[in-house]
Short mmCIF file of C-alpha atoms in Angstrom, two decimals:
data_model
loop_
_atom_site.label_atom_id
_atom_site.label_comp_id
_atom_site.label_asym_id
_atom_site.label_seq_id
_atom_site.Cartn_x
_atom_site.Cartn_y
_atom_site.Cartn_z
CA MET A 1 119.28 232.31 238.26
CA LEU A 2 115.80 233.75 237.88
CA SER A 3 117.16 237.27 237.60
CA ARG A 4 119.51 236.24 234.74
CA VAL A 5 116.59 234.75 232.78
CA SER A 6 114.55 237.88 233.43
CA LEU A 7 117.42 240.10 232.21
CA ALA A 8 117.92 237.93 229.13
CA THR A 9 114.20 238.11 228.32
CA ARG A 10 114.24 241.90 228.61
CA ALA A 11 117.26 242.08 226.31
CA LEU A 12 115.34 240.14 223.63
CA ARG A 13 112.22 242.29 223.71
CA PRO A 14 113.53 245.07 221.41
CA ALA A 15 114.26 242.50 218.68
CA VAL A 16 110.73 241.16 218.93
CA VAL A 17 109.24 244.66 218.73
CA ALA A 18 111.41 245.52 215.70
CA ARG A 19 109.94 242.73 213.57
CA SER A 20 107.16 243.74 211.26
CA PHE A 21 104.42 241.71 209.69
CA THR A 22 101.69 242.82 207.33
CA THR A 23 98.96 244.64 209.17
CA LEU A 24 96.07 246.77 208.04
CA GLU A 25 98.42 249.76 208.03
CA ASN A 26 100.79 248.19 205.48
CA ALA A 27 98.46 245.83 203.60
CA LEU A 28 99.16 245.33 199.93
CA THR A 29 97.36 247.66 197.53
CA ALA A 30 96.61 247.83 193.82
CA ASP A 31 99.56 250.23 193.57
CA ASP A 32 101.89 247.46 194.86
CA ALA A 33 100.53 245.13 192.17
CA LEU A 34 100.94 247.83 189.52
CA LYS A 35 104.64 248.10 190.35
CA LEU A 36 105.07 244.39 189.48
CA SER A 37 102.79 244.54 186.45
CA GLY A 38 103.91 244.28 182.86
CA TYR A 39 101.32 246.98 182.14
CA ASN A 40 103.44 249.40 184.19
CA SER A 41 106.03 249.83 181.44
CA ILE A 42 103.88 249.92 178.30
CA ASP A 43 101.16 252.01 176.68
CA TYR A 44 98.10 249.93 177.59
CA THR A 45 95.65 252.31 175.89
CA ILE A 46 94.19 252.43 172.41
CA LYS A 47 91.98 255.06 170.80
CA ASP A 48 88.41 253.85 170.44
CA THR A 49 88.51 254.94 166.79
CA ALA A 50 91.38 252.54 166.00
CA THR A 51 90.67 249.27 164.24
CA VAL A 52 90.43 246.00 166.09
CA LEU A 53 93.40 244.85 163.99
CA ASP A 54 95.47 247.65 165.59
CA ALA A 55 94.43 246.31 169.00
CA VAL A 56 95.36 242.74 168.04
CA HIS A 57 98.80 243.98 166.94
CA LYS A 58 99.23 245.65 170.34
CA PHE A 59 98.11 242.48 172.14
CA ALA A 60 100.74 240.50 170.24
CA ALA A 61 103.53 243.10 170.47
CA PHE A 62 103.27 243.45 174.25
CA ASN A 63 102.05 239.90 175.01
CA ILE A 64 98.98 241.25 176.84
CA GLY A 65 95.30 240.42 176.81
CA CYS A 66 93.59 243.73 177.46
CA LEU A 67 93.70 247.43 176.55
CA VAL A 68 91.97 250.49 177.96
CA THR A 69 90.06 252.33 175.22
CA VAL A 70 90.30 256.13 175.23
CA ASP A 71 88.71 259.00 173.33
CA GLU A 72 90.59 261.75 171.50
CA SER A 73 91.23 263.64 174.76
CA GLY A 74 92.61 260.55 176.51
CA GLY A 75 89.57 259.90 178.69
CA MET A 76 88.71 256.26 179.37
CA THR A 77 85.78 255.04 177.25
CA GLY A 78 86.02 251.33 178.00
CA ILE A 79 88.16 248.25 177.81
CA LEU A 80 88.96 245.77 175.04
CA SER A 81 90.06 242.23 175.84
CA GLU A 82 90.95 239.12 173.88
CA ARG A 83 87.56 237.77 174.98
CA ASP A 84 85.88 240.70 173.21
CA TYR A 85 87.80 239.86 170.04
CA ILE A 86 86.91 236.17 170.14
CA GLY A 87 83.26 236.69 171.01
CA LYS A 88 82.49 239.70 168.82
CA ILE A 89 84.79 239.35 165.83
CA ALA A 90 85.96 235.78 165.31
CA LEU A 91 82.70 234.04 166.18
CA LEU A 92 80.49 236.51 164.29
CA GLY A 93 82.57 236.42 161.12
CA ARG A 94 83.45 240.12 161.20
CA THR A 95 86.85 241.38 160.09
CA SER A 96 89.22 243.03 162.53
CA LYS A 97 90.54 245.52 159.97
CA ASP A 98 87.04 246.83 159.17
CA THR A 99 85.76 247.07 162.75
CA ALA A 100 86.43 249.96 165.11
CA VAL A 101 87.49 249.23 168.67
CA ARG A 102 84.49 251.17 170.05
CA GLU A 103 82.11 248.74 168.29
CA ILE A 104 83.19 245.74 170.37
CA SER A 105 84.71 247.17 173.58
CA THR A 106 83.09 247.01 176.98
CA LYS A 107 81.87 250.54 177.65
CA SER A 108 83.01 252.47 180.71
CA SER A 109 79.46 252.56 182.10
CA ASN A 110 79.64 248.75 182.49
CA LEU A 111 83.27 248.69 183.54
CA VAL A 112 84.61 247.38 186.83
CA THR A 113 87.53 249.50 188.08
CA ALA A 114 89.57 249.86 191.25
CA LYS A 115 91.17 252.80 192.99
CA ILE A 116 94.96 252.78 193.25
CA ASP A 117 94.79 252.49 197.06
CA GLU A 118 92.34 249.57 197.17
CA SER A 119 93.63 246.40 198.75
CA VAL A 120 94.84 243.49 196.66
CA GLU A 121 92.18 241.36 198.34
CA ASP A 122 89.41 243.78 197.27
CA CYS A 123 90.77 243.80 193.71
CA MET A 124 90.78 239.99 193.63
CA THR A 125 87.23 239.91 194.93
CA LYS A 126 86.07 242.32 192.22
CA MET A 127 87.75 240.24 189.53
CA LEU A 128 86.42 236.91 190.77
CA THR A 129 82.84 238.10 191.30
CA SER A 130 82.76 239.81 187.88
CA ASP A 131 84.61 236.97 186.09
CA ILE A 132 87.23 239.33 184.67
CA ARG A 133 91.01 239.06 184.39
CA HIS A 134 91.99 242.74 184.05
CA LEU A 135 91.20 245.77 186.17
CA PRO A 136 91.78 249.39 185.16
CA LEU A 137 93.03 251.49 188.06
CA VAL A 138 91.65 254.99 188.51
CA GLY A 139 92.93 257.99 190.41
CA GLU A 140 90.99 260.26 192.74
CA SER A 141 89.38 262.22 189.89
CA GLY A 142 88.45 259.08 187.94
CA GLU A 143 91.29 259.22 185.39
CA VAL A 144 92.90 255.92 184.40
CA VAL A 145 96.32 255.58 186.04
CA GLY A 146 97.14 251.96 185.36
CA MET A 147 95.97 248.44 184.69
CA ILE A 148 96.53 245.20 186.54
CA SER A 149 95.77 241.58 185.74
CA ILE A 150 94.88 238.72 188.03
CA LYS A 151 98.42 237.46 187.39
CA ASP A 152 99.81 240.72 188.82
CA LEU A 153 97.74 240.29 191.97
CA VAL A 154 98.92 236.70 192.41
CA LYS A 155 102.57 237.77 191.92
CA THR A 156 102.09 240.48 194.57
CA VAL A 157 100.63 238.07 197.12
CA VAL A 158 103.31 235.45 196.42
CA SER A 159 106.04 238.08 196.79
CA GLN A 160 104.67 239.10 200.19
CA LYS A 161 104.40 235.47 201.32
CA GLU A 162 108.02 234.85 200.25
CA ARG A 163 109.16 237.87 202.32
CA THR A 164 107.23 236.56 205.33
CA ILE A 165 108.77 233.10 204.94
CA ARG A 166 112.24 234.65 204.69
CA VAL A 167 111.70 236.67 207.89
CA LEU A 168 110.37 233.65 209.76
CA SER A 169 113.20 231.42 208.48
CA ASP A 170 115.79 233.99 209.53
CA PHE A 171 114.22 234.20 212.94
CA ALA A 172 114.16 230.39 213.31
CA LEU A 173 117.83 230.23 212.28
CA GLY A 174 118.74 232.76 214.92
CA LYS A 175 119.34 235.68 212.57
CA GLY A 176 116.54 237.62 214.17
CA GLY A 177 113.22 238.39 212.52
CA HIS A 178 114.18 241.96 211.67
CA TYR A 179 117.21 241.10 209.52
CA GLY A 180 116.94 240.20 205.86
CA SER A 181 118.32 236.97 204.44
CA GLU A 182 121.92 237.43 203.48
#
């Protein structure tokens, strides 16, 4: 009897080894969040010489709250958010059609950014400690490669948690932890 249990336990070991859970090696990154982001499929930049009205039109057209400002060569000069508009145009009585984006944007020297391979947790920490809702993503040479919002980070974490729940549910139902829900 003991030998049958021992053999059965050995037969189950490969299934246990085949399961995978998030580890440091496959932790979620800003790139994972970017893939789920609405910013991934739109032009999230605006020239810093454009008018604030142009930026507001882009906010409304794409249902977004932030744009990366760029110079004539496409280099990042800053960021413009709805908060910038409210605090620097609406409350001060300026007009959006007579004000250039560069006059009210947050300049790149004061900008919080993240690298594409930074963890989702690190991105969330940067956003929470800086009280910001959008994070430009930069490549190895400092060029802007994307933008994510706090909503994108939350969607990424929730998606991972749902996958984990599905794997654990499958395992509990006897489907084995390494099979997907069918």
